PDB file of C-alpha atoms and ligand atoms in Angstrom:
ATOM      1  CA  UNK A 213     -45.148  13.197-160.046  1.00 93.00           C
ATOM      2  CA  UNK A 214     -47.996  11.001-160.793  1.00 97.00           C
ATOM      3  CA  UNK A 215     -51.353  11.788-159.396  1.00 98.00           C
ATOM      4  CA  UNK A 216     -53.904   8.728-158.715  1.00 98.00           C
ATOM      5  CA  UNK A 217     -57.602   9.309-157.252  1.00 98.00           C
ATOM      6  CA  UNK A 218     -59.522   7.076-155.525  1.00 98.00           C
ATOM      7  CA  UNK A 219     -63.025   7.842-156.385  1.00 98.00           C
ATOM      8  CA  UNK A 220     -64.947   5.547-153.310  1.00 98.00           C
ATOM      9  CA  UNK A 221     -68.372   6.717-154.932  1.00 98.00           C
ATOM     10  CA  UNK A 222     -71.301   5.985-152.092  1.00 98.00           C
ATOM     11  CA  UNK A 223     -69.285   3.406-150.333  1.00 98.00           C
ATOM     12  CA  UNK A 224     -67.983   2.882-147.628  1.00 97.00           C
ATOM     13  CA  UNK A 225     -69.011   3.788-144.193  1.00 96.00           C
ATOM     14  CA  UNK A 226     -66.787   4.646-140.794  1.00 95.00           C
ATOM     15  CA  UNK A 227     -65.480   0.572-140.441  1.00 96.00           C
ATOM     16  CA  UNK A 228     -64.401   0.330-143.695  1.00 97.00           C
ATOM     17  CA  UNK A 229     -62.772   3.629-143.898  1.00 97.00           C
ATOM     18  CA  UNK A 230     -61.404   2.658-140.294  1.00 95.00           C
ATOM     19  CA  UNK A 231     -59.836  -0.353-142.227  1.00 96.00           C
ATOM     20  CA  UNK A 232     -58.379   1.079-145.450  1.00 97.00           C
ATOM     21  CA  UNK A 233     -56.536   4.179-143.445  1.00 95.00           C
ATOM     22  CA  UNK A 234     -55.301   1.073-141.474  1.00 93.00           C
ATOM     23  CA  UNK A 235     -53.906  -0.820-144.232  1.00 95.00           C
ATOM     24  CA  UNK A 236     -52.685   2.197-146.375  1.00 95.00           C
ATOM     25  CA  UNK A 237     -50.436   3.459-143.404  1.00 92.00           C
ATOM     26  CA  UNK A 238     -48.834  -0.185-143.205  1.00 91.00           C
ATOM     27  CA  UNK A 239     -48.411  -0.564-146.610  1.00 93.00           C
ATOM     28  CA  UNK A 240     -47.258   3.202-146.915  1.00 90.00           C
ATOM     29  CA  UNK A 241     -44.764   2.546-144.320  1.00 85.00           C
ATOM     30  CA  UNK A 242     -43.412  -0.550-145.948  1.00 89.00           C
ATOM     31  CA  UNK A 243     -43.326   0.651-149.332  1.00 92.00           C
ATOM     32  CA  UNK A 244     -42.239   4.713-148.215  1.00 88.00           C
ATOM     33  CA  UNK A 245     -39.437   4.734-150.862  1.00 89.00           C
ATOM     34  CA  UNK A 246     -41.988   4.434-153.982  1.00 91.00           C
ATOM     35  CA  UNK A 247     -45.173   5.707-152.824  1.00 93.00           C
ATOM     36  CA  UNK A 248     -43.603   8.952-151.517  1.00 90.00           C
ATOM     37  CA  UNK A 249     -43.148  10.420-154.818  1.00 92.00           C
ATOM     38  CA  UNK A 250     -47.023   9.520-155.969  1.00 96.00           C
ATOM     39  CA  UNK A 251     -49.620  11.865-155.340  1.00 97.00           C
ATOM     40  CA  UNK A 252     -52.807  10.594-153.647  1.00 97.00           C
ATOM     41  CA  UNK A 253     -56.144  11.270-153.019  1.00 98.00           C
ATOM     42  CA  UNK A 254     -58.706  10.206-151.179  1.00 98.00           C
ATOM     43  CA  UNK A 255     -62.605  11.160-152.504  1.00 98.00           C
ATOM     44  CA  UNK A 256     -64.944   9.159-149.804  1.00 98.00           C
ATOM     45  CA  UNK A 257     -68.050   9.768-149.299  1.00 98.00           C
ATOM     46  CA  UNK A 258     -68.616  13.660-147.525  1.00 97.00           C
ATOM     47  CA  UNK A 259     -69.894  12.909-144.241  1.00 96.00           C
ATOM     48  CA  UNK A 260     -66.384  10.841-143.816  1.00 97.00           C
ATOM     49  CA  UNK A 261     -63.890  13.938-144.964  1.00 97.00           C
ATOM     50  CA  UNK A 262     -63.782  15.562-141.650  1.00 94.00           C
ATOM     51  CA  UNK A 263     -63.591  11.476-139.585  1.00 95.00           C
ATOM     52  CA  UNK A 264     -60.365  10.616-142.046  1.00 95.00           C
ATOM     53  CA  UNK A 265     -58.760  13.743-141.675  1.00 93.00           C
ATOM     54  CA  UNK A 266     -58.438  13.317-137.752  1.00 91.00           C
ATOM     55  CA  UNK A 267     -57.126   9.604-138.407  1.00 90.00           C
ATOM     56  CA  UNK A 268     -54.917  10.917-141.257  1.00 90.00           C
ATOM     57  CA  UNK A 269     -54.140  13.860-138.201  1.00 88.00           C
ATOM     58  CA  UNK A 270     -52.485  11.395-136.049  1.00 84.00           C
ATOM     59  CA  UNK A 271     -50.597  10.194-138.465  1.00 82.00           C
ATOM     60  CA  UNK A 272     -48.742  13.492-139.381  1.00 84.00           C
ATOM     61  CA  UNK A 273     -47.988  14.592-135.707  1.00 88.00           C
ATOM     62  CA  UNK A 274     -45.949  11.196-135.175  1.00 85.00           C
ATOM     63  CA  UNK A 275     -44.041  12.756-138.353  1.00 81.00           C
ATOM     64  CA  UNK A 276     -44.058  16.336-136.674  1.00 89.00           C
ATOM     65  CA  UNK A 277     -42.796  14.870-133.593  1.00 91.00           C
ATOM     66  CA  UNK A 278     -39.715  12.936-135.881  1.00 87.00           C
ATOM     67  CA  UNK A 279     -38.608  16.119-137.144  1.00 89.00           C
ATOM     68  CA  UNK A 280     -39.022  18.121-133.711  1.00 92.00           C
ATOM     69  CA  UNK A 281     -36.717  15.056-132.255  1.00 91.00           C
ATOM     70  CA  UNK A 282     -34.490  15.132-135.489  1.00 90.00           C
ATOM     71  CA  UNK A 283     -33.925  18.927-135.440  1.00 91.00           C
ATOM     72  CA  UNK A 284     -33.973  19.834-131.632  1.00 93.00           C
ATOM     73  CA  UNK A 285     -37.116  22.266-131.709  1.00 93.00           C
ATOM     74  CA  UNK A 286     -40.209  22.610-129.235  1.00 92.00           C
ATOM     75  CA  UNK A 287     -43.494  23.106-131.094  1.00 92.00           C
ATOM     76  CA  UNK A 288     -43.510  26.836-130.295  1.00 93.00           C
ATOM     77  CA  UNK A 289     -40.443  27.073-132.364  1.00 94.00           C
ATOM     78  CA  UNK A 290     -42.686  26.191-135.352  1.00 93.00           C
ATOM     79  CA  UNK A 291     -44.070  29.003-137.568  1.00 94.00           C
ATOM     80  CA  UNK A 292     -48.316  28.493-138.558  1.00 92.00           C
ATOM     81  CA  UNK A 293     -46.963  28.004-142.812  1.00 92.00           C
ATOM     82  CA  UNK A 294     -44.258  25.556-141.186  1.00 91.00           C
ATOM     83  CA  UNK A 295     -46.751  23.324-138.865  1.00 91.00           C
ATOM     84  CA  UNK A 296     -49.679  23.783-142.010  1.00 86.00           C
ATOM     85  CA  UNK A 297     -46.996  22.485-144.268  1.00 87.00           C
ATOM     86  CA  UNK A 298     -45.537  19.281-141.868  1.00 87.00           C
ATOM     87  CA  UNK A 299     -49.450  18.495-141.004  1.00 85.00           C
ATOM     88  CA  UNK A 300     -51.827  19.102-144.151  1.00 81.00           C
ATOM     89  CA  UNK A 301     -49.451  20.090-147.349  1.00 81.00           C
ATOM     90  CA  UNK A 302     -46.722  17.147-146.817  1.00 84.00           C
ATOM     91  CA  UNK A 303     -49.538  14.583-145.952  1.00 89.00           C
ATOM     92  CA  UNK A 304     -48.864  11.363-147.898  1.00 92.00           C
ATOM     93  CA  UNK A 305     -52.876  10.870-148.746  1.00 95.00           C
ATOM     94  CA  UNK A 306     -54.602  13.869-149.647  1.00 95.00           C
ATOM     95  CA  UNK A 307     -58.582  14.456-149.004  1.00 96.00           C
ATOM     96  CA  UNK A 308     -61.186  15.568-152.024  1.00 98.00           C
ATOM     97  CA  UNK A 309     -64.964  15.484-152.432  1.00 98.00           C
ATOM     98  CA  UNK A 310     -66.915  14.102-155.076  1.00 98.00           C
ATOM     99  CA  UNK A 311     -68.859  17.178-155.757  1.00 98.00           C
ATOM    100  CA  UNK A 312     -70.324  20.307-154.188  1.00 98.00           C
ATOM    101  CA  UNK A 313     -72.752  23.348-154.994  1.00 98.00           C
ATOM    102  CA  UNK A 314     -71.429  26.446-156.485  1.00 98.00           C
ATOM    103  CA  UNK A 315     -73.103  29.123-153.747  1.00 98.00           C
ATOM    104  CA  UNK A 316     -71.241  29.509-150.566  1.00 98.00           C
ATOM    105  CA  UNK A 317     -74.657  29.298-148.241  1.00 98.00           C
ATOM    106  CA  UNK A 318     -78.299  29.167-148.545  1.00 98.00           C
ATOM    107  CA  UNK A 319     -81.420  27.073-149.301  1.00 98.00           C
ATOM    108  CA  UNK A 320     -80.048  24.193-150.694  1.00 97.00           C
ATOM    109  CA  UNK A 321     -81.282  21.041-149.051  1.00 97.00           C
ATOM    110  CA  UNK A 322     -78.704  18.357-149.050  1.00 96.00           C
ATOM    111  CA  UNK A 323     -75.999  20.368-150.779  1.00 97.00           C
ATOM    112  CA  UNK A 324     -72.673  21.079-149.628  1.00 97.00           C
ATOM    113  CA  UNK A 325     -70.690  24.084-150.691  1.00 98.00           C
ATOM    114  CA  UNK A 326     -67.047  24.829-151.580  1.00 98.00           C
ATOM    115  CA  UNK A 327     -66.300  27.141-148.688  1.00 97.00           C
ATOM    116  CA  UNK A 328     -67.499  24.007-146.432  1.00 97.00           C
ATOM    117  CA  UNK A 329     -65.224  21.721-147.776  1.00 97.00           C
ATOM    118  CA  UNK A 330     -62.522  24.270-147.570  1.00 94.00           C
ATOM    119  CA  UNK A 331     -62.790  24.147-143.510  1.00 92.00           C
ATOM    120  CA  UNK A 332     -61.645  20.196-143.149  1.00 89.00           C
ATOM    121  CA  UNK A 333     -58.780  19.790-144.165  1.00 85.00           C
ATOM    122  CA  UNK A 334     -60.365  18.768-147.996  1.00 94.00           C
ATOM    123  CA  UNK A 335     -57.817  19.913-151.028  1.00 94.00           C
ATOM    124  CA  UNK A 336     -59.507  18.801-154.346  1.00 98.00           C
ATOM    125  CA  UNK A 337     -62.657  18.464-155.532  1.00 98.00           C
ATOM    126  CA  UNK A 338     -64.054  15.973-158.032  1.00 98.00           C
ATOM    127  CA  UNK A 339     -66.539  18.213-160.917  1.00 98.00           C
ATOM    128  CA  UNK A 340     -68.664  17.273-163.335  1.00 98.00           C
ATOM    129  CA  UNK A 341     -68.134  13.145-163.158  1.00 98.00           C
ATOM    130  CA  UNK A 342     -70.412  11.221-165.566  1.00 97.00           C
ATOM    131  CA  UNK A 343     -72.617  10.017-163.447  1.00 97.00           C
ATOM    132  CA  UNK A 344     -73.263  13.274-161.507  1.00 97.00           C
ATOM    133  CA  UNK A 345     -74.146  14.746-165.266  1.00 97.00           C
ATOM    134  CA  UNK A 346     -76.542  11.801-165.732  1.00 94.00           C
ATOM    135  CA  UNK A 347     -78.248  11.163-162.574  1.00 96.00           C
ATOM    136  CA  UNK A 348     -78.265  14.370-161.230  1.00 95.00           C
ATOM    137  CA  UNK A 349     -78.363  16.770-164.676  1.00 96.00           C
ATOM    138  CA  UNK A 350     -75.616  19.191-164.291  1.00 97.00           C
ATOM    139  CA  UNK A 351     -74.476  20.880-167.515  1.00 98.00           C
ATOM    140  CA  UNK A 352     -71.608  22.326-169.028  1.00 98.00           C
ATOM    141  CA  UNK A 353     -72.811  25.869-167.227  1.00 98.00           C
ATOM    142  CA  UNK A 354     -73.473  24.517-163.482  1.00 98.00           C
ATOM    143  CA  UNK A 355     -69.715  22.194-163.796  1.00 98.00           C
ATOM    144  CA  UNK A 356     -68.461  25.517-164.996  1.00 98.00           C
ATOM    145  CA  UNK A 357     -69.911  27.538-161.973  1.00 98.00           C
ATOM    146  CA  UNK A 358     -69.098  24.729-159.210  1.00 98.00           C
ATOM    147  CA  UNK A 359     -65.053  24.971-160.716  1.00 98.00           C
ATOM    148  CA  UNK A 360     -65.270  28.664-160.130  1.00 97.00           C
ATOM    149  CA  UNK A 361     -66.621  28.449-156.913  1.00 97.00           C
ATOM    150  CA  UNK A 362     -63.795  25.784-155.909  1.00 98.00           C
ATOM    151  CA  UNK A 363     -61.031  27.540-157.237  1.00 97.00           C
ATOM    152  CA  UNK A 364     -62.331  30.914-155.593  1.00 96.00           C
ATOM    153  CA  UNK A 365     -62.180  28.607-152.299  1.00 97.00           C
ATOM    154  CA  UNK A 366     -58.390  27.304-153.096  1.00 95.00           C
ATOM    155  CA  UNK A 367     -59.216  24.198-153.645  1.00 97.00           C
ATOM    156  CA  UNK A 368     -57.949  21.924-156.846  1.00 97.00           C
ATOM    157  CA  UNK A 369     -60.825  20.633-158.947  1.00 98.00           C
ATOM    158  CA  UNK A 370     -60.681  17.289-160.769  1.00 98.00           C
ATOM    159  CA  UNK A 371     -63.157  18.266-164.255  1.00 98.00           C
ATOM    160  CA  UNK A 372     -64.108  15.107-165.211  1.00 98.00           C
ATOM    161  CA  UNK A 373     -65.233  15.143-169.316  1.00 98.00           C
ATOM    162  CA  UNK A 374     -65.654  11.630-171.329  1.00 98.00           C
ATOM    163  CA  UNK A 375     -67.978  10.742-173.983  1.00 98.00           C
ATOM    164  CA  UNK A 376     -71.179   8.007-174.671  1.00 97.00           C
ATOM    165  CA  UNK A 377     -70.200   5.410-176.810  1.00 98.00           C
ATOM    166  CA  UNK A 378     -72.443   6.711-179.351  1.00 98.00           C
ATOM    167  CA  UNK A 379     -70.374   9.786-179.288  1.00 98.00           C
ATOM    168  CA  UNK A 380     -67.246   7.248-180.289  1.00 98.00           C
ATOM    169  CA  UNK A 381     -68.750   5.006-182.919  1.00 97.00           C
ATOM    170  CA  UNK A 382     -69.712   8.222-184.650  1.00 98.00           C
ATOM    171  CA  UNK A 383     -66.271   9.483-184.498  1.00 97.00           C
ATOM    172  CA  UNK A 384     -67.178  13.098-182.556  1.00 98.00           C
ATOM    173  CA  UNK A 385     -65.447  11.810-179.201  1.00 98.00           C
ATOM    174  CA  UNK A 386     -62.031  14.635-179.943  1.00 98.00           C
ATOM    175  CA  UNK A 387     -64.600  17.228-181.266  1.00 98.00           C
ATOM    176  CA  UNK A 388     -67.204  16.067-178.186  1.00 98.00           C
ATOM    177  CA  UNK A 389     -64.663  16.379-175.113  1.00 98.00           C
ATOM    178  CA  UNK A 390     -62.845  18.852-176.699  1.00 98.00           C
ATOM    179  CA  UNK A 391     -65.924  21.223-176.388  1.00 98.00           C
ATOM    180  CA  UNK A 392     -67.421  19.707-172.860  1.00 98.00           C
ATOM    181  CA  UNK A 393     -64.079  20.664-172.021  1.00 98.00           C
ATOM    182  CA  UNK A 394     -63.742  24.153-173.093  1.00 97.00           C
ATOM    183  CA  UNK A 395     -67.586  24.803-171.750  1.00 98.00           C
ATOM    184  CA  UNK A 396     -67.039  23.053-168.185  1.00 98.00           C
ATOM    185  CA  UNK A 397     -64.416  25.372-167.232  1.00 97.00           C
ATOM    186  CA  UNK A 398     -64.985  29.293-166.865  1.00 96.00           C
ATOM    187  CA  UNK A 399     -62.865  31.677-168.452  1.00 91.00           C
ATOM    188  CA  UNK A 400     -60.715  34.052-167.248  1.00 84.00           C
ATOM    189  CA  UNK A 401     -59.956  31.609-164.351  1.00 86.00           C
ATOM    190  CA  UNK A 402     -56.626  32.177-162.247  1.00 84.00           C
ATOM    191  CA  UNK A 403     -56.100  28.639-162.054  1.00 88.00           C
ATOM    192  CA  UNK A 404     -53.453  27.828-159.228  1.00 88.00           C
ATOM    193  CA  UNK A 405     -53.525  23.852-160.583  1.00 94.00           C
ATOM    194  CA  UNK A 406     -56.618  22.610-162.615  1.00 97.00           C
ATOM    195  CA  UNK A 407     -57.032  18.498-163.153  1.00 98.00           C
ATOM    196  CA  UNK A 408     -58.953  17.106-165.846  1.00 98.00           C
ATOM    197  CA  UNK A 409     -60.038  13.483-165.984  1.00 98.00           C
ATOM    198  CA  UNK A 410     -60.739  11.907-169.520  1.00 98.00           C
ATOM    199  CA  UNK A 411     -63.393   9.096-168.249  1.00 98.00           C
ATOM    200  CA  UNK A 412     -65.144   7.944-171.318  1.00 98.00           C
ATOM    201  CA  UNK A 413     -68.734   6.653-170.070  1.00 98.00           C
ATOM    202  CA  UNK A 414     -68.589   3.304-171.986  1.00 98.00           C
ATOM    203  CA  UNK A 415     -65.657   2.726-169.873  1.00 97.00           C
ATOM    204  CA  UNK A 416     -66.512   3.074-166.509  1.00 97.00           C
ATOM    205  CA  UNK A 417     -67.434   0.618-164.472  1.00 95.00           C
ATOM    206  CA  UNK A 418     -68.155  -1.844-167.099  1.00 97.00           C
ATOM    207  CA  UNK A 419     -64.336  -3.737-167.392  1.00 97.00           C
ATOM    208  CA  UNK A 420     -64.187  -2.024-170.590  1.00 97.00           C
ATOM    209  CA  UNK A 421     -60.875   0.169-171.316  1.00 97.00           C
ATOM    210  CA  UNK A 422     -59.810   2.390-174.624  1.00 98.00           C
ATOM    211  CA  UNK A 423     -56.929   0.955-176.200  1.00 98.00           C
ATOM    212  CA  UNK A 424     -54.086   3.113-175.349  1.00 98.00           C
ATOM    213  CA  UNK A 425     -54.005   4.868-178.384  1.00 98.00           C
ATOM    214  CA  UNK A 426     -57.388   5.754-177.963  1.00 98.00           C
ATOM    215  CA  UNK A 427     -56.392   7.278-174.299  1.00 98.00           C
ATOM    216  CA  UNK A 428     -53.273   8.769-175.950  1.00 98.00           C
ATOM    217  CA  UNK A 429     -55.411  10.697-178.869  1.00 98.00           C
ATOM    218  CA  UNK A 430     -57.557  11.989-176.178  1.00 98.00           C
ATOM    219  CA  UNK A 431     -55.059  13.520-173.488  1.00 98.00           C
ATOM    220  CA  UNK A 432     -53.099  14.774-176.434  1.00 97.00           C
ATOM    221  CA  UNK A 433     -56.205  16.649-177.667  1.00 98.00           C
ATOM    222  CA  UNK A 434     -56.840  17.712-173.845  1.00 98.00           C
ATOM    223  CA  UNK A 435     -53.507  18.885-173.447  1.00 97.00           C
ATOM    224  CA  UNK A 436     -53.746  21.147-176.707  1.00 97.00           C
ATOM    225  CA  UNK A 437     -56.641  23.137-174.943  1.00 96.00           C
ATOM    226  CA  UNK A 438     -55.309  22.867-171.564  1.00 95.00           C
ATOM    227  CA  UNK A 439     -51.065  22.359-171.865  1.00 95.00           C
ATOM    228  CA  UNK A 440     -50.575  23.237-167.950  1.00 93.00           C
ATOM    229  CA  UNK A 441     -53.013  20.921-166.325  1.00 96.00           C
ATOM    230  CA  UNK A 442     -52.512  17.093-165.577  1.00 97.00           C
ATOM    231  CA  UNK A 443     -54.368  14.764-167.271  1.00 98.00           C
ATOM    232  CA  UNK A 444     -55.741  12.201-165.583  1.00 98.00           C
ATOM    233  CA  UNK A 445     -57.325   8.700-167.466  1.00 98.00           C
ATOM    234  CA  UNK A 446     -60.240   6.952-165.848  1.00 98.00           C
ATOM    235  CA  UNK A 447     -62.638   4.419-166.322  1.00 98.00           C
ATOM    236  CA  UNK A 448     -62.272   0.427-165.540  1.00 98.00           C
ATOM    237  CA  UNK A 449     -58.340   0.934-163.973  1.00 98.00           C
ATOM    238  CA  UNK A 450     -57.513  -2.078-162.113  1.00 98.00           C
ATOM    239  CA  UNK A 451     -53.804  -3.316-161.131  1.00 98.00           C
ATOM    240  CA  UNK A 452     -53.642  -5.091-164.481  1.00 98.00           C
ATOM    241  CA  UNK A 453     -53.913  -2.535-166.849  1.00 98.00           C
ATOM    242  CA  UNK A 454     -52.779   0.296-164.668  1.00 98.00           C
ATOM    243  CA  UNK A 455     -49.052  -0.176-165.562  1.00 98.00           C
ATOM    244  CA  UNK A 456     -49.760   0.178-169.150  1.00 98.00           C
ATOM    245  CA  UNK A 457     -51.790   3.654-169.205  1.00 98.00           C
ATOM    246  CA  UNK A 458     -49.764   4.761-166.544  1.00 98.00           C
ATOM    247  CA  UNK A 459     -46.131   4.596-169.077  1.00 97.00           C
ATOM    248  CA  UNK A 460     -48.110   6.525-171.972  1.00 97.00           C
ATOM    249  CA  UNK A 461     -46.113  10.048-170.891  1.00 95.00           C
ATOM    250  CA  UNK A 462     -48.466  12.478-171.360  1.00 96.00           C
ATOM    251  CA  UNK A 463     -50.714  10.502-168.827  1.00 98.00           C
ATOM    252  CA  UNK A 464     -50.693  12.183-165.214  1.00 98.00           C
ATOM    253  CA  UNK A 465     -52.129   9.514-163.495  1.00 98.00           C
ATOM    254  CA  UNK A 466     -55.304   7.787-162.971  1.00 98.00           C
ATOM    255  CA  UNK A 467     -58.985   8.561-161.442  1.00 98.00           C
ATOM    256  CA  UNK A 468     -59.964   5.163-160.230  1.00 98.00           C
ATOM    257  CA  UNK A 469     -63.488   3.983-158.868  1.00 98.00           C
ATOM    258  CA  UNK A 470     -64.153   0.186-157.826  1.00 98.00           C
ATOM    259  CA  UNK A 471     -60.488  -0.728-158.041  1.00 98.00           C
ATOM    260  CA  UNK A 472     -60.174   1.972-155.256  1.00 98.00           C
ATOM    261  CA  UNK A 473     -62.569   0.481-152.789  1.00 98.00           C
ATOM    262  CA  UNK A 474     -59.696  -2.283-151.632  1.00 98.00           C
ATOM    263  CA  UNK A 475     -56.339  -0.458-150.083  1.00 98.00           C
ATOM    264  CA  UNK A 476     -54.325  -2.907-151.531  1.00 97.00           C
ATOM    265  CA  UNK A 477     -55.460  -3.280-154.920  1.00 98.00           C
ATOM    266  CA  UNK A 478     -55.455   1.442-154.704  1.00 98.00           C
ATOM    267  CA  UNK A 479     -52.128   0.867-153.806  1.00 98.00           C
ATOM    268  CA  UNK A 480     -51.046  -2.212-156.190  1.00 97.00           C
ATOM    269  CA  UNK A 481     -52.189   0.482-158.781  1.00 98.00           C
ATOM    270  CA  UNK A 482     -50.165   3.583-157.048  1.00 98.00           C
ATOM    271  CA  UNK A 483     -47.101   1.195-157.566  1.00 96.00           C
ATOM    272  CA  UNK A 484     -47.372   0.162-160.605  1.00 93.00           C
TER     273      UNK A 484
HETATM  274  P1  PGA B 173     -64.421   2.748-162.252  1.00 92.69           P
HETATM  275  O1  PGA B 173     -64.924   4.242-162.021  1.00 92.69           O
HETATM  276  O2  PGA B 173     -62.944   2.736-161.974  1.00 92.69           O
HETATM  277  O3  PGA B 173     -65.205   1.916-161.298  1.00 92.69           O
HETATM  278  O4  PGA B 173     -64.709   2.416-163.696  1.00 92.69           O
HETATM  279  C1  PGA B 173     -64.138   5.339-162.398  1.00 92.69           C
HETATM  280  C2  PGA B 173     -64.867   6.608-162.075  1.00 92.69           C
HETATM  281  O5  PGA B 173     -66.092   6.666-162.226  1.00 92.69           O
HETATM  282  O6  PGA B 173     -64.255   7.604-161.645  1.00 92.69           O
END
């Protein structure tokens, strides 16, 4: 099963997220016999986790109410695994955040920890994207410590590792990731699932992809440190070039940004 991410970044407010549930449920609907086998997520910004999951809420107890109808049972009849299963596991759009701080609690003004996002109904968490190691300075060590802290919590993080384009034209970028990797993700972790995006800075957000050899030699070099995980490419996906990337087979699926901001074109892309 393919796994594609829509990264909305700091966009989008309650209108437009009003609007894109909207349209993915039609289009969900319409196209039920492809997109149910595709694994999505949904990253928006964190004040809108807990707002979506009540809209995505409704959605699931029409479903729950189809299979109490199809089957003959009250709601009683229904064990708490069953019910967290029909509404939250079997969800067709999944929620994540785009970061969060490794403590549980404490003095940390404008910070949001793991064990918050783990009470709405938030699954995955984006770590360590580009710009979060830019703006905002995390390291190797803090990724590492915030991947800990989500997996301690249950939840699925999404390490994202990439390199400059310096990195590339000097030829490090296998021996670069390869080691962001390795240092981004603590050791001796019981991983239930662990993603890993391969977003190479010079390619996102500037309409710029790797040639898909170049996306091939990376998740292959990924995969040697990290053969369980699914790896994700991202950086510039748009409907055009999504097929492409998408039929390299060791590709999981895609982490996309802008392309994700407009349902249809997120969902041209899940398609593809
Ligand atoms: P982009 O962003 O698709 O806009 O290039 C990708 C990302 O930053 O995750």
């Amino acid at each position: 099963m393919k796994t594609i991410i829509a990264n909305w970044k700091m966009n989008h407010a309650f209108d437009e997220a009003d609007n894109w549930i909207d349209g993915f449920f039609e289009k969900y609907t319409s196209d039920y016999e492809k997109l149910k086998n595709i694994e999505m997520v949904l990253c928006p910004p964190v004040m809108l986790l807990d707002y979506i999951d009540s809209e995505i809420m409704s959605d699931s107890f029409q479903h729950l109410e189809e299979i109490m109808k199809a089957s003959n049972r009250d709601f009683e009849d229904f064990s708490e695994e069953e019910l967290n299963q029909i509404l939250v596991k079997d969800r067709p759009l999944k929620l994540g955040a785009q970061n969060c701080h490794h403590e549980n609690s404490g003095s940390f003004t404008g910070e949001v920890s793991a064990q918050m996002l783990s009470k709405v109904s938030c699954e995955y968490v984006i770590l360590g994207h580009s710009e979060r190691r830019s703006h905002n300075f995390e390291s190797d060590e803090i990724v590492a410590k915030k991947v800990a802290s989500v997996v301690s919590q249950k939840l699925i993080p999404i390490v994202c590792v990439g390199e400059s384009v310096e990195i590339r034209n000097d030829n490090k970028h296998v021996e670069f990731v390869s080691q962001q990797l390795i240092n981004s993700v603590p050791k001796n972790t019981d991983f239930e699932r662990l993603i890993i995006a391969y977003e190479p800075i010079w390619s996102i957000g500037t309409g710029v992809t790797p040639s898909l050899d170049q996306i091939s030699e990376m998740i292959a070099a990924i995969k040697k440190i990290f053969p369980s995980s699914s790896v994700l490419y991202g950086g510039s996906v748009t409907s055009q070039n999504s097929s492409d990337i998408l039929k390299i087979p060791a590709v999981d699926g895609l982490l996309v940004g802008k392309a994700s901001l407009d349902v249809n074109e997120f969902l041209n892309i899940c398609l593809s």
